[in-house]
Amino acid sequence: MKRFTPPEQWQISSLETGAFAHLRELFKVNELTDWPAPQWFSPFLTAINENNIPITFEEDAKVDFGDRYYEQVIFETGVVPTRSENWHDLFGGFIWCLFPKTKALINHRHVQDIAEHGLQQRTKHRNALTLFDECGVVLAISESKWQQWLCDHQWKTAFVEHRHEWGKTIKPFMFGHANYEMLTKPYIGLTGKALFVCVPNEIFCKDLVTQYQYLDQALYEMINTDNCLTDNKKLSPLPLLGVPGWHDENKDDSFYNNTDYFRAKRRMRT
């Protein structure tokens, strides 16, 4: 399989699909004419890491790593090393702005895990943290049926038959910055990892900023108190191009007939 490569140049056309609607609304990313500098994020940042240091962004080449790992630099200094003209790090910056408490907690969990097990040994917990950080999609749901349908890969039930309920009893929020990066050049097969967050119905009537604040607090508690990312068992595959509103081609119901992409759930043998 050919390795994914994002667009080399800044091009706003890569951010025009529904998957980037939140970034257009909250950050006016569609008005940018070139790559933003790391300091561009400053007005949007409220994050403080769990070492009680405010989060800032700095060009990767200017950061003194010493013998420290990326997550250790963030925890010890509050500086997020950010590569210039890089889609992956750009989207990572947006997630720090949108989910400041959760990102700080995940950073701390990485540092704790490294201190206990070292860099070479990847524990189930650290793998789950990484998977969610890179590929996670938060699905805010007010009805449990959504979790049942999507975990059971009942794609047409969730995406077609009940399409009209998206935004009313279920709403997707991107967490994984690698998902955003790959959606700059969407391809069949692109799959994220869903984490379901139960919310009251009235959340869907709130403004987008309030919704993110609510979910950030909820995620923090799920990870910190409920230990939902001890391993990856709580994460469910989600075909990103199937999410209503995220890809133009899924307006046609026949799009979901591709069973190589919208796969049936594999049944355990007894």
Coordinates of C-alpha atoms in Angstrom, one line a residue:
M1 CA 0.0 0.0 0.0
K2 CA 1.3 3.4 -0.9
R3 CA 2.1 5.5 2.1
F4 CA -0.1 8.5 2.6
T5 CA 1.4 11.9 1.9
P6 CA -0.5 15.1 2.6
P7 CA -0.4 18.1 0.1
E8 CA 3.0 19.6 0.1
Q9 CA 1.9 23.2 -0.3
W10 CA -0.6 25.2 1.7
Q11 CA -4.0 24.9 -0.1
I12 CA -7.2 26.0 1.4
S13 CA -9.1 23.6 -0.9
S14 CA -7.9 20.8 1.3
L15 CA -10.0 22.1 4.2
E16 CA -13.3 22.7 2.4
T17 CA -15.1 19.4 3.3
G18 CA -17.6 19.1 6.1
A19 CA -14.9 17.3 8.2
F20 CA -13.2 20.7 8.7
A21 CA -16.4 22.7 9.4
H22 CA -15.5 23.2 13.1
L23 CA -12.1 24.5 12.3
R24 CA -13.6 27.0 9.8
E25 CA -16.2 28.2 12.3
L26 CA -13.9 28.5 15.4
F27 CA -10.5 29.4 13.8
K28 CA -11.5 30.9 10.4
V29 CA -8.9 28.6 9.0
N30 CA -10.4 29.1 5.5
E31 CA -9.2 32.7 5.6
L32 CA -5.6 31.8 6.0
T33 CA -3.5 32.5 2.9
D34 CA -0.4 30.6 4.0
W35 CA 0.9 28.3 6.7
P36 CA 0.4 29.9 10.2
A37 CA 3.5 30.3 12.4
P38 CA 3.4 28.3 15.7
Q39 CA 2.7 31.6 17.6
W40 CA -0.5 32.0 15.6
F41 CA -2.2 29.7 18.1
S42 CA -1.5 31.9 21.1
P43 CA -4.9 33.8 21.2
F44 CA -6.8 30.5 21.2
L45 CA -4.7 28.7 23.8
T46 CA -5.9 28.2 27.4
A47 CA -4.1 24.9 28.1
I48 CA -1.9 24.4 31.2
N49 CA -0.1 21.1 31.4
E50 CA -0.3 18.9 34.5
N51 CA 3.0 20.3 35.6
N52 CA 1.2 23.7 36.0
I53 CA 3.0 25.3 33.0
P54 CA 1.1 27.2 30.3
I55 CA 1.2 25.5 26.9
T56 CA 3.0 27.4 24.1
F57 CA 4.0 26.4 20.6
E58 CA 7.5 26.8 19.2
E59 CA 9.3 25.9 16.0
D60 CA 10.6 22.3 16.4
A61 CA 14.1 23.3 15.1
K62 CA 14.4 25.8 18.0
V63 CA 13.5 23.5 20.8
D64 CA 16.3 22.0 22.9
F65 CA 15.2 18.4 23.3
G66 CA 18.4 17.3 25.0
D67 CA 17.9 13.6 25.7
R68 CA 14.2 14.1 26.3
Y69 CA 11.3 12.5 24.4
Y70 CA 8.6 14.7 22.8
E71 CA 6.0 14.2 25.5
Q72 CA 8.7 14.9 28.2
V73 CA 9.6 18.2 26.7
I74 CA 5.9 19.3 26.8
F75 CA 5.5 18.2 30.4
E76 CA 8.8 19.7 31.7
T77 CA 8.7 23.0 29.7
G78 CA 5.1 23.6 28.4
V79 CA 6.5 23.9 24.9
V80 CA 4.9 21.9 22.1
P81 CA 7.6 21.4 19.4
T82 CA 5.8 22.3 16.2
R83 CA 7.2 21.7 12.7
S84 CA 6.7 24.5 10.3
E85 CA 4.6 24.0 7.2
N86 CA 3.4 20.7 8.5
W87 CA -0.2 19.5 8.4
H88 CA 0.2 17.0 11.2
D89 CA 1.5 19.5 13.7
L90 CA -0.9 22.2 12.5
F91 CA -3.9 20.0 13.4
G92 CA -2.2 19.0 16.6
G93 CA -2.3 22.6 17.6
F94 CA -6.0 22.9 17.0
I95 CA -6.7 19.9 19.2
W96 CA -4.6 21.5 22.0
C97 CA -6.9 24.6 21.7
L98 CA -10.1 22.5 21.6
F99 CA -9.4 19.9 24.3
P100 CA -6.8 21.5 26.6
K101 CA -7.5 19.5 29.7
T102 CA -7.6 16.2 27.9
K103 CA -4.5 16.9 25.9
A104 CA -2.6 17.8 29.1
L105 CA -3.8 14.7 30.9
I106 CA -2.8 12.4 28.0
N107 CA 0.6 14.1 28.0
H108 CA 1.0 13.5 31.7
R109 CA -0.1 9.9 31.3
H110 CA 2.6 9.4 28.6
V111 CA 5.3 10.8 30.9
Q112 CA 4.2 8.7 33.8
D113 CA 4.2 5.5 31.7
I114 CA 7.7 6.3 30.3
A115 CA 9.0 6.9 33.8
E116 CA 7.6 3.5 34.9
H117 CA 8.3 1.4 31.9
G118 CA 10.9 3.3 29.8
L119 CA 10.7 4.4 26.2
Q120 CA 11.3 1.1 24.6
Q121 CA 8.5 -0.9 26.2
R122 CA 5.1 0.2 24.7
T123 CA 2.4 -0.7 27.2
K124 CA -1.2 -1.2 26.3
H125 CA -2.1 2.0 28.1
R126 CA 0.4 4.1 26.1
N127 CA -0.6 2.4 22.9
A128 CA -4.2 3.4 23.6
L129 CA -3.3 6.9 24.5
T130 CA -1.4 7.2 21.2
L131 CA -4.1 5.6 19.1
F132 CA -6.8 8.0 20.5
D133 CA -4.4 11.0 20.2
E134 CA -3.8 10.3 16.6
C135 CA -7.0 8.7 15.3
G136 CA -9.7 9.4 17.9
V137 CA -13.2 10.6 17.1
V138 CA -15.4 11.7 20.0
L139 CA -19.0 10.7 19.3
A140 CA -21.3 12.6 21.7
I141 CA -24.5 10.6 22.0
S142 CA -27.7 11.1 24.0
E143 CA -29.1 7.7 23.1
S144 CA -27.3 4.4 23.6
K145 CA -28.6 2.9 20.3
W146 CA -25.8 4.7 18.5
Q147 CA -23.1 2.9 20.4
Q148 CA -24.8 -0.4 19.7
W149 CA -25.2 0.2 16.0
L150 CA -21.8 1.6 15.3
C151 CA -19.9 -0.9 17.5
D152 CA -21.8 -3.7 15.7
H153 CA -21.0 -2.2 12.3
Q154 CA -24.6 -1.6 11.4
W155 CA -23.4 1.1 9.0
K156 CA -26.5 1.6 6.9
T157 CA -28.7 1.8 10.0
A158 CA -26.5 4.5 11.6
F159 CA -25.4 6.4 8.5
V160 CA -28.4 6.0 6.1
E161 CA -31.7 5.1 7.9
H162 CA -31.0 7.5 10.8
R163 CA -29.0 10.1 8.9
H164 CA -31.5 12.8 9.9
E165 CA -30.7 12.3 13.6
W166 CA -27.0 13.3 13.2
G167 CA -26.6 16.6 15.0
K168 CA -29.7 15.9 17.2
T169 CA -28.9 12.8 19.2
I170 CA -25.3 12.2 18.0
K171 CA -22.5 14.5 16.9
P172 CA -18.9 13.8 15.9
F173 CA -15.9 15.8 17.2
M174 CA -12.5 15.1 15.8
F175 CA -9.8 14.5 18.4
G176 CA -7.1 12.7 16.4
H177 CA -5.0 15.1 14.5
A178 CA -3.7 12.4 12.1
N179 CA -7.4 12.0 11.0
Y180 CA -7.5 15.6 10.0
E181 CA -4.2 15.3 8.2
M182 CA -5.4 12.3 6.1
L183 CA -8.7 14.0 5.4
T184 CA -6.8 16.7 3.4
K185 CA -6.6 13.9 0.7
P186 CA -9.5 11.6 1.7
Y187 CA -9.3 8.0 0.4
I188 CA -11.5 4.9 0.7
G189 CA -10.2 3.0 3.7
L190 CA -9.7 6.0 6.0
T191 CA -10.8 4.9 9.4
G192 CA -10.7 6.5 12.8
K193 CA -11.3 5.2 16.3
A194 CA -14.6 6.2 18.0
L195 CA -14.9 6.9 21.7
F196 CA -18.5 7.3 22.8
V197 CA -19.4 10.0 25.3
C198 CA -22.9 10.1 26.8
V199 CA -24.3 13.6 26.9
P200 CA -27.7 15.2 27.8
N201 CA -29.9 16.1 24.9
E202 CA -29.6 19.9 25.6
I203 CA -25.9 19.8 24.7
F204 CA -26.8 19.6 21.1
C205 CA -28.5 23.0 21.4
K206 CA -25.5 24.8 22.8
D207 CA -22.9 26.7 20.8
L208 CA -19.9 24.9 19.5
V209 CA -17.5 26.4 22.0
T210 CA -19.7 25.2 24.9
Q211 CA -19.9 21.8 23.4
Y212 CA -16.1 21.4 23.2
Q213 CA -15.8 22.6 26.8
Y214 CA -18.3 20.1 28.0
L215 CA -16.7 17.2 26.1
D216 CA -13.2 18.2 27.2
Q217 CA -14.3 17.9 30.8
A218 CA -16.1 14.7 30.2
L219 CA -13.2 13.1 28.4
Y220 CA -10.8 14.2 31.2
E221 CA -13.0 12.4 33.7
M222 CA -13.4 9.3 31.6
I223 CA -9.6 9.0 31.2
N224 CA -8.6 10.1 34.6
T225 CA -11.2 8.5 36.8
D226 CA -12.8 5.8 34.7
N227 CA -9.5 4.8 33.0
C228 CA -11.2 4.3 29.7
L229 CA -7.9 4.2 27.9
T230 CA -6.2 1.5 29.9
D231 CA -6.2 -0.3 26.6
N232 CA -7.9 0.2 23.3
K233 CA -11.0 -1.9 24.0
K234 CA -13.2 1.2 24.3
L235 CA -12.2 2.4 20.8
S236 CA -14.4 1.3 17.9
P237 CA -13.5 1.5 14.2
L238 CA -15.3 4.3 12.4
P239 CA -15.1 4.7 8.6
L240 CA -14.5 8.5 8.5
L241 CA -15.9 9.0 5.0
G242 CA -19.2 7.5 6.1
V243 CA -19.9 10.2 8.7
P244 CA -22.8 12.3 7.4
G245 CA -21.6 15.7 6.4
W246 CA -18.0 14.8 6.3
H247 CA -17.7 13.6 2.7
D248 CA -19.7 14.7 -0.3
E249 CA -20.0 11.3 -1.9
N250 CA -21.9 9.8 1.1
K251 CA -24.9 11.9 0.2
D252 CA -25.7 9.0 -2.2
D253 CA -26.8 6.0 -0.2
S254 CA -25.1 3.7 -2.7
F255 CA -21.7 4.9 -1.3
Y256 CA -22.3 2.6 1.7
N257 CA -22.5 -0.5 -0.5
N258 CA -18.7 -0.8 -0.6
T259 CA -18.4 -3.7 1.9
D260 CA -14.6 -3.6 1.6
Y261 CA -14.8 -0.2 3.4
F262 CA -18.0 -0.6 5.4
R263 CA -17.2 -4.0 6.6
A264 CA -19.4 -6.3 8.6
K265 CA -18.3 -7.0 12.1
R266 CA -16.1 -10.1 12.4
R267 CA -17.9 -12.7 14.6
M268 CA -15.9 -14.5 17.3
R269 CA -15.8 -18.2 16.8
T270 CA -17.2 -20.3 19.6

